[in-house]
XYZ file of C-alpha atoms in Angstrom:
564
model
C 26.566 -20.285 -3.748
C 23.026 -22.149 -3.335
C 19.679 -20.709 -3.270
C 17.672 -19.328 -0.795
C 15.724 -20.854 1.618
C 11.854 -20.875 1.795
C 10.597 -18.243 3.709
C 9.106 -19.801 7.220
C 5.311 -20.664 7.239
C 4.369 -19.527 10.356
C 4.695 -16.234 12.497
C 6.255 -16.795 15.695
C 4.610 -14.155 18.426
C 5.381 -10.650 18.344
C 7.003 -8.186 15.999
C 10.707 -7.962 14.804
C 11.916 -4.287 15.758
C 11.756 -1.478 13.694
C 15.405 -1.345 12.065
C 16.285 -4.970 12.119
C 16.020 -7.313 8.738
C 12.900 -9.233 8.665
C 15.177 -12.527 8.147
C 17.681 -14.867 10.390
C 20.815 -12.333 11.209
C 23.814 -14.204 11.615
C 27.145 -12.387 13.387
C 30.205 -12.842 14.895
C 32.381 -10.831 18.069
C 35.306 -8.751 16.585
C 36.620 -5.463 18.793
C 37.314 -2.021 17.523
C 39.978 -2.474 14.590
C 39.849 -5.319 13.596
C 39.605 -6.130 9.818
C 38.589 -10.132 9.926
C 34.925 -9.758 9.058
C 35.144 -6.902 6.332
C 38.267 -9.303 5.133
C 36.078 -12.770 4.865
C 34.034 -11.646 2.147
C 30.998 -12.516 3.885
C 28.314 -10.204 4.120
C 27.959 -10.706 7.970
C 24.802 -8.969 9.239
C 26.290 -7.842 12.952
C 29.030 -7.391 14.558
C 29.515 -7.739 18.174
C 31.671 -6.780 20.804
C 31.568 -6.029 24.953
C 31.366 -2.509 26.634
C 32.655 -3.302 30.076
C 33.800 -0.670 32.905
C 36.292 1.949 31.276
C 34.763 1.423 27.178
C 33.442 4.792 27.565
C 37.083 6.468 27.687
C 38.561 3.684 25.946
C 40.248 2.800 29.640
C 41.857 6.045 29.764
C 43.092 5.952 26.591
C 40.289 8.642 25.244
C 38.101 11.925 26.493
C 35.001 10.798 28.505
C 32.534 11.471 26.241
C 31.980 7.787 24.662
C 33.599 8.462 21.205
C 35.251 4.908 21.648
C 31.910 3.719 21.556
C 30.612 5.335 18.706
C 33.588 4.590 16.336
C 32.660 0.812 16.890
C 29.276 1.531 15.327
C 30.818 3.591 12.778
C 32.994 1.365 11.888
C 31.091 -1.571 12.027
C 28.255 0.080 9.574
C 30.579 0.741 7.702
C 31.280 -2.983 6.837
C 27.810 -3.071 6.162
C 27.188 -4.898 9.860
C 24.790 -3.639 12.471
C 26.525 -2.713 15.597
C 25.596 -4.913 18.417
C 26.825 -4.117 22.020
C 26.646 -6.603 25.331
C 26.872 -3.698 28.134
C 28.358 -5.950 30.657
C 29.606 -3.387 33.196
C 28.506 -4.002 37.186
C 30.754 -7.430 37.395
C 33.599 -4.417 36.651
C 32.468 -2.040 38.946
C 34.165 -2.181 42.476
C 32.973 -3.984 44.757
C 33.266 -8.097 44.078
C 32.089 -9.897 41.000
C 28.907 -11.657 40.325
C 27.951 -12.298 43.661
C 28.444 -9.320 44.179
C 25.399 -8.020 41.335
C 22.697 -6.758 43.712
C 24.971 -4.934 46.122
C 26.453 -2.861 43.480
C 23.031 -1.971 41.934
C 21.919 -0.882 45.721
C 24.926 1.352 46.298
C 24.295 5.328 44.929
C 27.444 6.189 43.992
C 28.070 3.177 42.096
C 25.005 3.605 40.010
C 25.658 7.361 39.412
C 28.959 6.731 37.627
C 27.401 3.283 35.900
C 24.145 5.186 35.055
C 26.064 8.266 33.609
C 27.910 5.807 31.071
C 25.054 4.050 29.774
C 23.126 7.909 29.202
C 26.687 8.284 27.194
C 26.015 5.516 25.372
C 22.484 7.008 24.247
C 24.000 10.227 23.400
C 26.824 8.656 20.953
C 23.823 5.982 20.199
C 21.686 8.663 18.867
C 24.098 10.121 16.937
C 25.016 7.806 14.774
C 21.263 7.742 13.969
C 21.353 3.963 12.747
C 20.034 1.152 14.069
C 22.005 -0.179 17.221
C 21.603 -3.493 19.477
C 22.283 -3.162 22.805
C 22.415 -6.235 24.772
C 22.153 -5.053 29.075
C 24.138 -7.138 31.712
C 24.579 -10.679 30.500
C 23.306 -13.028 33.158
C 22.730 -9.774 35.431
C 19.005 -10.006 35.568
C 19.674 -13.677 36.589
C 21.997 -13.010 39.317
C 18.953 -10.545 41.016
C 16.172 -13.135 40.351
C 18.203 -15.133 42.852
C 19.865 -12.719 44.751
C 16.764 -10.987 45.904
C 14.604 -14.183 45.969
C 12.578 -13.295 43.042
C 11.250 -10.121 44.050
C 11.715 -6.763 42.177
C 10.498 -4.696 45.000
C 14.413 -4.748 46.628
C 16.289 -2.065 47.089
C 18.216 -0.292 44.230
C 19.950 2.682 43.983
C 17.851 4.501 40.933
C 16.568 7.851 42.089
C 18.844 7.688 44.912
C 21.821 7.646 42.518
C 21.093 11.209 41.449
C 20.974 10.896 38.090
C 17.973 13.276 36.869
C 16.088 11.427 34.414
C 15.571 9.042 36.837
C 14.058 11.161 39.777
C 10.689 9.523 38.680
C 11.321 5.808 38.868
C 11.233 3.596 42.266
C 14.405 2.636 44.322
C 13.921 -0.839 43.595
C 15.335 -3.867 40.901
C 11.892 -3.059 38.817
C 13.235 0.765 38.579
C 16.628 -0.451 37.812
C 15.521 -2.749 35.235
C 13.358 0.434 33.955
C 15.840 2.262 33.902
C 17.785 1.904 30.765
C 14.211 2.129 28.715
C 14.082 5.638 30.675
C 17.322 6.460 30.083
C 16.843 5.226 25.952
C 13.574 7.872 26.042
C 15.006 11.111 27.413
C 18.031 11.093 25.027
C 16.152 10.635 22.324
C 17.500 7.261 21.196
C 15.118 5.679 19.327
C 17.360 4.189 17.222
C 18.354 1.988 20.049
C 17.223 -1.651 20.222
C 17.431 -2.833 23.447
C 17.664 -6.635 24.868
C 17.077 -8.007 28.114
C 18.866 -11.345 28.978
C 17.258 -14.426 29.967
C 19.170 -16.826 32.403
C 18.010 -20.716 31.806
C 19.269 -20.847 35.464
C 17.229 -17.746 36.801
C 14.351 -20.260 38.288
C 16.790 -22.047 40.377
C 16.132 -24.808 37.947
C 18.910 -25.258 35.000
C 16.336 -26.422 32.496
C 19.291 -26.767 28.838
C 21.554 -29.027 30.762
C 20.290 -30.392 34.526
C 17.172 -30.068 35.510
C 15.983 -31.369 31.823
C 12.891 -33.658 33.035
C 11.141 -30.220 34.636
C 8.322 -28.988 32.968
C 9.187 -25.878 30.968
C 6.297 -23.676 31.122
C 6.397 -23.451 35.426
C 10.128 -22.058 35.056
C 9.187 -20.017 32.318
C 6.543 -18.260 34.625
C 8.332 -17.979 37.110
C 11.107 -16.009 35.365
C 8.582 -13.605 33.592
C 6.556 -12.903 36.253
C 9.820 -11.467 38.110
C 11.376 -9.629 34.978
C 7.859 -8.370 33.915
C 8.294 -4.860 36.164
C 11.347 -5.254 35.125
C 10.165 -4.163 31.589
C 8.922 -6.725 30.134
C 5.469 -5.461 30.964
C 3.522 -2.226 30.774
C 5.200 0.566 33.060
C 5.853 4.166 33.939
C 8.104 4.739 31.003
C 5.784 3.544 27.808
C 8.376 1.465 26.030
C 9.150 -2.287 27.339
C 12.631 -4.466 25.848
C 12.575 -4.942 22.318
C 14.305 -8.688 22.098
C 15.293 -11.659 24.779
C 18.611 -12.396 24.693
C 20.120 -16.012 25.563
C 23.408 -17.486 25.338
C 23.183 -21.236 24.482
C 26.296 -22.095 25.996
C 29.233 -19.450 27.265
C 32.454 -22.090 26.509
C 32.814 -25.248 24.016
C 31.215 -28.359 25.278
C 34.236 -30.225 25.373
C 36.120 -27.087 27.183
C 33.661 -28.531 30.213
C 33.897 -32.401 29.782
C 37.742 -32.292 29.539
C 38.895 -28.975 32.407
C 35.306 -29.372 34.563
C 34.015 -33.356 34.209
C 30.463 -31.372 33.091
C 28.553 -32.752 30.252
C 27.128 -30.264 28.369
C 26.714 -31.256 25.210
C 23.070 -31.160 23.362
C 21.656 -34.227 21.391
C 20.717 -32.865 17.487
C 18.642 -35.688 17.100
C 14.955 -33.989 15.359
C 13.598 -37.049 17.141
C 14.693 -36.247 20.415
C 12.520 -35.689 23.633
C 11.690 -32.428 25.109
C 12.318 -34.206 28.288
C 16.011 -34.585 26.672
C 19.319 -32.485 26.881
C 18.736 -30.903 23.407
C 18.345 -28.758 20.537
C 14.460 -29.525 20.782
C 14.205 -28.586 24.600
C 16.129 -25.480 24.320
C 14.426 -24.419 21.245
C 11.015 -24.780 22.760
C 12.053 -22.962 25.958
C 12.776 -20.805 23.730
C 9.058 -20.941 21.817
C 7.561 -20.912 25.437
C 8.930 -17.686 26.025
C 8.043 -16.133 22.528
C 4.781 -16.843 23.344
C 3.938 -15.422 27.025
C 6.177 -12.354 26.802
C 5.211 -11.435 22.489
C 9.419 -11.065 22.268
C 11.897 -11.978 19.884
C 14.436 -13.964 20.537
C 18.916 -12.835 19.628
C 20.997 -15.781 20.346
C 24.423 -14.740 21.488
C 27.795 -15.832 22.163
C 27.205 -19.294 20.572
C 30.346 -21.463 20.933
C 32.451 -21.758 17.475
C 33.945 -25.302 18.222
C 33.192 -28.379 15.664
C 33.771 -31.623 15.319
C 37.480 -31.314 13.959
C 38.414 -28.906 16.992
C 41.562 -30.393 18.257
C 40.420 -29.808 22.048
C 43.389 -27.800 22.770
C 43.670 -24.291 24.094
C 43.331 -21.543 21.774
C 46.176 -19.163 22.734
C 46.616 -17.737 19.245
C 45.816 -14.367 18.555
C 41.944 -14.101 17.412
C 42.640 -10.631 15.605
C 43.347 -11.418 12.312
C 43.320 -14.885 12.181
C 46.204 -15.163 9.269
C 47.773 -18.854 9.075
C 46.959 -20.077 12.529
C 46.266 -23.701 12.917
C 43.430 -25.174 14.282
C 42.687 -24.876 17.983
C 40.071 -24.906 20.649
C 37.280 -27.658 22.079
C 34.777 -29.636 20.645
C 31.209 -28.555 20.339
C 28.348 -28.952 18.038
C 26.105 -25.746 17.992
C 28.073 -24.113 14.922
C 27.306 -27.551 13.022
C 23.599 -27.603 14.402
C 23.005 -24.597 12.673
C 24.979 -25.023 9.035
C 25.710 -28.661 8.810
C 23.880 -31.752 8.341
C 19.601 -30.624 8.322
C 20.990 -26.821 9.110
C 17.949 -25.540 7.047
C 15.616 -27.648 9.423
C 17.275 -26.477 12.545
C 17.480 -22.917 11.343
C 13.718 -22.703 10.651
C 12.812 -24.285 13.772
C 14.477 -21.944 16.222
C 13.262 -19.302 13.640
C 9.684 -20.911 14.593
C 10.538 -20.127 18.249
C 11.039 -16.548 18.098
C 15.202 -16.774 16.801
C 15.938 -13.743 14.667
C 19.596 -13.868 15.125
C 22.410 -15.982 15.660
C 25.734 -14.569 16.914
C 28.721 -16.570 17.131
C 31.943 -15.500 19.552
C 33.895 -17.328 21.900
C 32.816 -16.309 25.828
C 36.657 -17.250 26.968
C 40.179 -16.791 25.855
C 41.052 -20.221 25.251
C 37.465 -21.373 22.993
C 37.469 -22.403 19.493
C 37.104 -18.604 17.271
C 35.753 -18.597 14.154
C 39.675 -17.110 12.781
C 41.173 -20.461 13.163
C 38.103 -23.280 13.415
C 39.353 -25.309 10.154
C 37.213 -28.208 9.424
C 38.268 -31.500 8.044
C 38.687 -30.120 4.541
C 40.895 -27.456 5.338
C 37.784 -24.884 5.362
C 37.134 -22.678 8.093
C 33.529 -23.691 9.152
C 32.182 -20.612 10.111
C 33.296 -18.402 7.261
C 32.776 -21.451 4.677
C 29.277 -22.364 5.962
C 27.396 -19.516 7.382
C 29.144 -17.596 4.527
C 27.540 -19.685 2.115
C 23.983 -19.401 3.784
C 24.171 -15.361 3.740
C 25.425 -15.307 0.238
C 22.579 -17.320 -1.063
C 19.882 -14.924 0.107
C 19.663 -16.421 3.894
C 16.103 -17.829 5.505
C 13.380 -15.235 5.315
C 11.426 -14.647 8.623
C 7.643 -12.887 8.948
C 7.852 -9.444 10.445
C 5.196 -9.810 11.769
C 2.208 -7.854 13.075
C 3.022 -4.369 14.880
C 1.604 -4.439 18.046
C 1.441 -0.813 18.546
C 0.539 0.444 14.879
C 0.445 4.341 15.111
C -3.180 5.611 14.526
C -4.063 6.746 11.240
C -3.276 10.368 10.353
C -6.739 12.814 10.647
C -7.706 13.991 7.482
C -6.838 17.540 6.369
C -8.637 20.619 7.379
C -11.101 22.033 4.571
C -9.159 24.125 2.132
C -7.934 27.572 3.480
C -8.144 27.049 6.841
C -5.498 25.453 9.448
C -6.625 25.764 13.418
C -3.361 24.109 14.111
C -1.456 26.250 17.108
C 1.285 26.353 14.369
C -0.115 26.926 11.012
C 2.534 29.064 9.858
C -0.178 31.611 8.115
C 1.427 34.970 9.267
C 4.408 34.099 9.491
C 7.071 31.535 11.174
C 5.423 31.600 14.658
C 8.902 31.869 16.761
C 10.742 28.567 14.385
C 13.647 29.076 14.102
C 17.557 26.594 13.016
C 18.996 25.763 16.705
C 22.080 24.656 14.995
C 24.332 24.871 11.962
C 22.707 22.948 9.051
C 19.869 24.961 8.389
C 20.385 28.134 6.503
C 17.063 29.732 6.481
C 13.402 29.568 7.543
C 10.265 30.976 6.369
C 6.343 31.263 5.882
C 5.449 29.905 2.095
C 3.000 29.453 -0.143
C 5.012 26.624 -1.665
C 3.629 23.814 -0.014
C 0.712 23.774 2.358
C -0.481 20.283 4.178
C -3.744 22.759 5.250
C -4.449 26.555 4.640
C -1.947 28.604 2.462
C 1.474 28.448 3.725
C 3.621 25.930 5.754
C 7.276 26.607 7.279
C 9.943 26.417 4.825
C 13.239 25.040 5.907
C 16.791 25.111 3.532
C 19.220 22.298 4.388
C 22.757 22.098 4.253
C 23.158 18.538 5.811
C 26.119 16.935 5.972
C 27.459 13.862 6.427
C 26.367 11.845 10.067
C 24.542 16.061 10.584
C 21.515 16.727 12.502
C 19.732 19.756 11.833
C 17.006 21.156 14.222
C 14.474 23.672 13.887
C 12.459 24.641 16.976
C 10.116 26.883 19.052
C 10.751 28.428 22.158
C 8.351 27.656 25.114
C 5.433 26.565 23.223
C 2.021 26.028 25.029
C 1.640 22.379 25.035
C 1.140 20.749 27.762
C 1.966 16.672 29.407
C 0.573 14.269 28.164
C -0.018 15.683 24.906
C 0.326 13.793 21.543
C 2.005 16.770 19.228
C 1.607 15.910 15.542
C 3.698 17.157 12.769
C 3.124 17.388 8.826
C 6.226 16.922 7.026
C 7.536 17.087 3.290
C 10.378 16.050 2.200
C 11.429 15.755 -1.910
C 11.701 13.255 -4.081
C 15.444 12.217 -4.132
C 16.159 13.745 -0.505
C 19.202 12.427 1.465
C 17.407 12.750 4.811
C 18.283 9.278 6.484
C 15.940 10.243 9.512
C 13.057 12.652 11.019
C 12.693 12.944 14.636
C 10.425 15.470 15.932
C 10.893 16.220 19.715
C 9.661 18.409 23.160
C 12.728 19.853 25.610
C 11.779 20.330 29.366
C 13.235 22.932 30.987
C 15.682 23.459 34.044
C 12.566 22.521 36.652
C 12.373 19.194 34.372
C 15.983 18.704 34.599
C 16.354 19.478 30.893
C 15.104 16.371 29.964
C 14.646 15.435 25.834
C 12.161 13.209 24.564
C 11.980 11.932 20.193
C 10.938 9.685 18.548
C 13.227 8.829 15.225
C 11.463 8.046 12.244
C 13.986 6.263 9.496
C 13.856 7.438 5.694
C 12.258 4.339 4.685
C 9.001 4.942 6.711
C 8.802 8.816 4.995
C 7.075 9.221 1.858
C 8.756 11.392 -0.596
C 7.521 13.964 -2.736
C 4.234 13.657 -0.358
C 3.254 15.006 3.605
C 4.132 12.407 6.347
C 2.390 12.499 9.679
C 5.018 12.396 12.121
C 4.320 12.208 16.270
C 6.445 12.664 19.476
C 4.541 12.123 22.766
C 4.981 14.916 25.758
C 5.930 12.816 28.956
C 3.021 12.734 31.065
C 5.366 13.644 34.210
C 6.861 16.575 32.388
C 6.946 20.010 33.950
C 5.529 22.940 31.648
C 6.063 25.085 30.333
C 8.603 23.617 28.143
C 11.559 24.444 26.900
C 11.417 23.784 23.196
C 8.911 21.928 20.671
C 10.874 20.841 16.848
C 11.534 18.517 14.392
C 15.102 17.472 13.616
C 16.712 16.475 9.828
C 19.345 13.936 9.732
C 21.648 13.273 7.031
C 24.189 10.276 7.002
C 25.570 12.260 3.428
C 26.116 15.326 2.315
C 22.784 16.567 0.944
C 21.357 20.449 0.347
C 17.552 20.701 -0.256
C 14.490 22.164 0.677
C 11.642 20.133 3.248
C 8.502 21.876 4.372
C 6.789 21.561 8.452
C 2.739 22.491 8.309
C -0.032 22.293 10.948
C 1.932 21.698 14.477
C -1.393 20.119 16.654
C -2.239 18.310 19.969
């Protein structure tokens, strides 16, 4: 099918996140169910779809508990995609629709209820223990950059709404914005990639299609500089977003020249002007922003139209997409990307921070890649981007991890361990909290210091997590707790995630932090950490280390030398 592109020669700022491909992803939007992508033969790299208001009892159709939710990351891993989810829910909420946004985030019981899906989400999230992308509130953080006139000290409902993990952060749009990082921590989602949309309206200047004479970096400033307590920046919680999100363009360009008289098309010229409704100005608004905020970028929702579109509504079914003829509007991003000088194109928005391009129509009646036939017969999409993926796709740096962990200490002298849990005389309290773990015991197996470390039989099973853990163990907040872990060579353990509990003063809160199988070293002792809140209330409830197994897998791992 061709061969694959050079690798890009330059880093764009900041680091791709931990679980994503260090190359350009390329997706497309199919619900729960639907067969089209696994069908293609394409190896697609994500599949997307929207949570709105009901998704987490599949709108009555399902218990409460997010399960709906989950199965669309089970299913879509299953097909070899990463799950990718655009939690659009406040324009559902009561209350009025987009104008509407900051009045729903400042009422309490509104934000209970929203807040308590979106900890659901975690939960199922962190079960499936693989890598997730969450996309929060399309255009939301837009709609209160100019609905509180840029300033995220407003009122919100965020420890007013009740919800307990969030009795710590501020009743404002910064809290609110904070929130879902908080909410990602206690659960224990690490797995969880989480992206923060950027409007290119948010400055009050449209800078892709109107206001395209402005100077970029100003409205890129001003944007930041709001979102930044937002969590974009240092804050109470530790973590900040993982990716930017954009959406080029949320219908076809013709859809707006023919229903709304708006031109929005985009001039592919290489030669064209920043100062120039373009590919070249958007992709180095884009660049701008990789550069002050150290981000990534995912492109989403990207219009599917091309230059044999018909311009007609698309009223046919998008499910399957089996013998429909052509339909939809005009529009030339799809063709950008995978048509004439694609490789160009795709390394220059890979040069400005791009690490994934998703394709899906943003309205009923838009081109879909199940019925976008080209002039030879071909649908574009499937022929084109399928052709890039199967030769290998375009390579992008990793780049440099801006928070390395530090390097492990060095072992104790031989025979001695002053770790609180050494596991010398005996297991210390350990103990399975759940079904997977048969047994535990002091033995002179394995030792990472002294004579003995904590042995621990597994019985994992498929998508199983299997804890061991101490009851109220003397650490304190703050605390960095390290762990020495061995697993075998040949192990099915898919994930490590060593953890603290808070008791009922703390509101039970639970804090991890996942480690995936291809960061452990087998056969060998891995230094693993977790990080005590420094607001937690001690004593705790329980200090552990949980094994997860995505198959079914019986073996024997050893914990040694439990400091702070």
């Amino acid at each position: 099918m061709g061969t694959r592109e050079a690798p890009l020669a330059i880093s764009p700022a900041g680091s791709i996140p931990t679980g994503l491909p260090a190359r350009l992803m390329v997706g497309l939007f199919e619900n729960n169910g639907q067969t089209w992508m696994k069908n293609s033969g394409v190896p697609w790299d994500a599949r997307y779809r929207y949570f709105t208001k009901g998704w987490v009892n599949n709108w009555g159709w399902y218990p409460k508990d997010g399960s709906y939710g989950k199965e669309f990351m089970v299913e879509s891993a299953a097909q070899g995609s990463l799950p990718v989810i655009q939690y659009y829910q406040v324009n559902s909420e009561d209350g009025g629709g987009e104008d509407q946004f900051l009045a729903k985030v400042q009422k309490a019981t509104t934000m209970a209820s929203y807040f308590y899906d979106f900890k659901v989400l975690m939960q199922r999230a962190k079960e499936f223990n693989k890598p997730v992308l969450v996309l929060m509130e399309a255009d939301g953080f837009g709609f209160l950059q100019k609905q509180t006139q840029s300033n995220p000290n407003t009122y919100a409902a965020v420890a007013a709404s009740g919800v307990p993990e969030l009795s710590g952060l501020p009743n404002t749009v910064a809290g609110w914005g904070l929130s879902f990082l908080q909410l990602r921590k206690a659960v224990g989602a690490n797995n969880v990639i989480l992206g923060i949309h950027i409007s290119g309206w948010a400055s009050d200047k449209d800078i892709a299609h109107f206001s395209v004479t402005d100077p970029l970096q100003p409205e890129v400033d001003k944007v930041y500089n709001f979102l930044k307590p937002l969590g974009l920046g240092p804050n109470v919680t530790g973590a900040t977003y993982d990716v930017l999100v954009g959406d080029p363009l949320d219908r076809d360009a013709d859809f707006f020249r023919i229903t709304k008289g708006q031109d929005r098309w985009w001039d592919v010229s290489d030669t064209a002007p920043i100062e120039s409704k373009s590919f070249n100005r958007y992709a180095e608004w884009l660049r701008l922003w990789n550069v002050t905020s150290g981000k990534r970028w995912v492109l989403w929702q990207l219009p599917e139209g091309n230059s044999n579109s018909p311009n007609v509504d698309n009223t046919a079914s998008a499910d399957e997409g089996k013998n429909l003829a052509n339909a939809g509007y005009r529009d030339n991003r799809a063709e950008y990307f995978f048509g004439t000088n694609a490789a160009e194109h795709r390394a220059k928005f890979a040069n400005s921070g791009v690490i994934a391009l998703l394709f899906g129509r943003g309205e009923g009646v838009q081109a879909s890649h199940t019925n976008d036939y080209y002039s030879d017969g071909q649908l574009y999409l499937k022929s084109r981007a399928g052709a890039f993926l199967k030769a290998g796709g375009l390579a992008i740096p990793a780049g440099p991890n801006t928070n390395p962990p530090p390097p492990p200490p060095p072992p104790p002298p031989p025979g001695k361990d002053p770790a609180p849990y050494n596991f010398e005389a005996g297991t210390q309290g350990w103990a399975p909290t759940k079904s997977g773990v048969t047994g535990v015991s002091s033995s002179t197996t394995r030792a990472w210091a002294g004579s003995r470390s904590l042995e621990v039989k597994l019985v994992g099973s498929a998508g199983g997590t299997s804890p061991v853990a101490v009851a109220n163990p003397t650490v304190t907040a703050g605390k960095t707790v390290s762990f020495r872990v061995w697993v075998p060579p040949n192990h099915g353990i898919s994930g490590v995630q060593p953890f603290v509990q808070q008791g009922a003063a703390g509101g039970w809160q639970w804090t991890g932090k996942w480690t995936g199988n291809t960061a452990l070293k087998a056969g060998d002792w891995n230094t693993i950490t977790v990080q005590v809140p420094a607001n937690a209330v001690t004593p705790l409830s329980q200090l552990g280390v949980e094994f997860i197994t995505q198959t079914a897998w019986s073996g024997t791992v050893y914990v040694d030398s439990v400091s702070w």
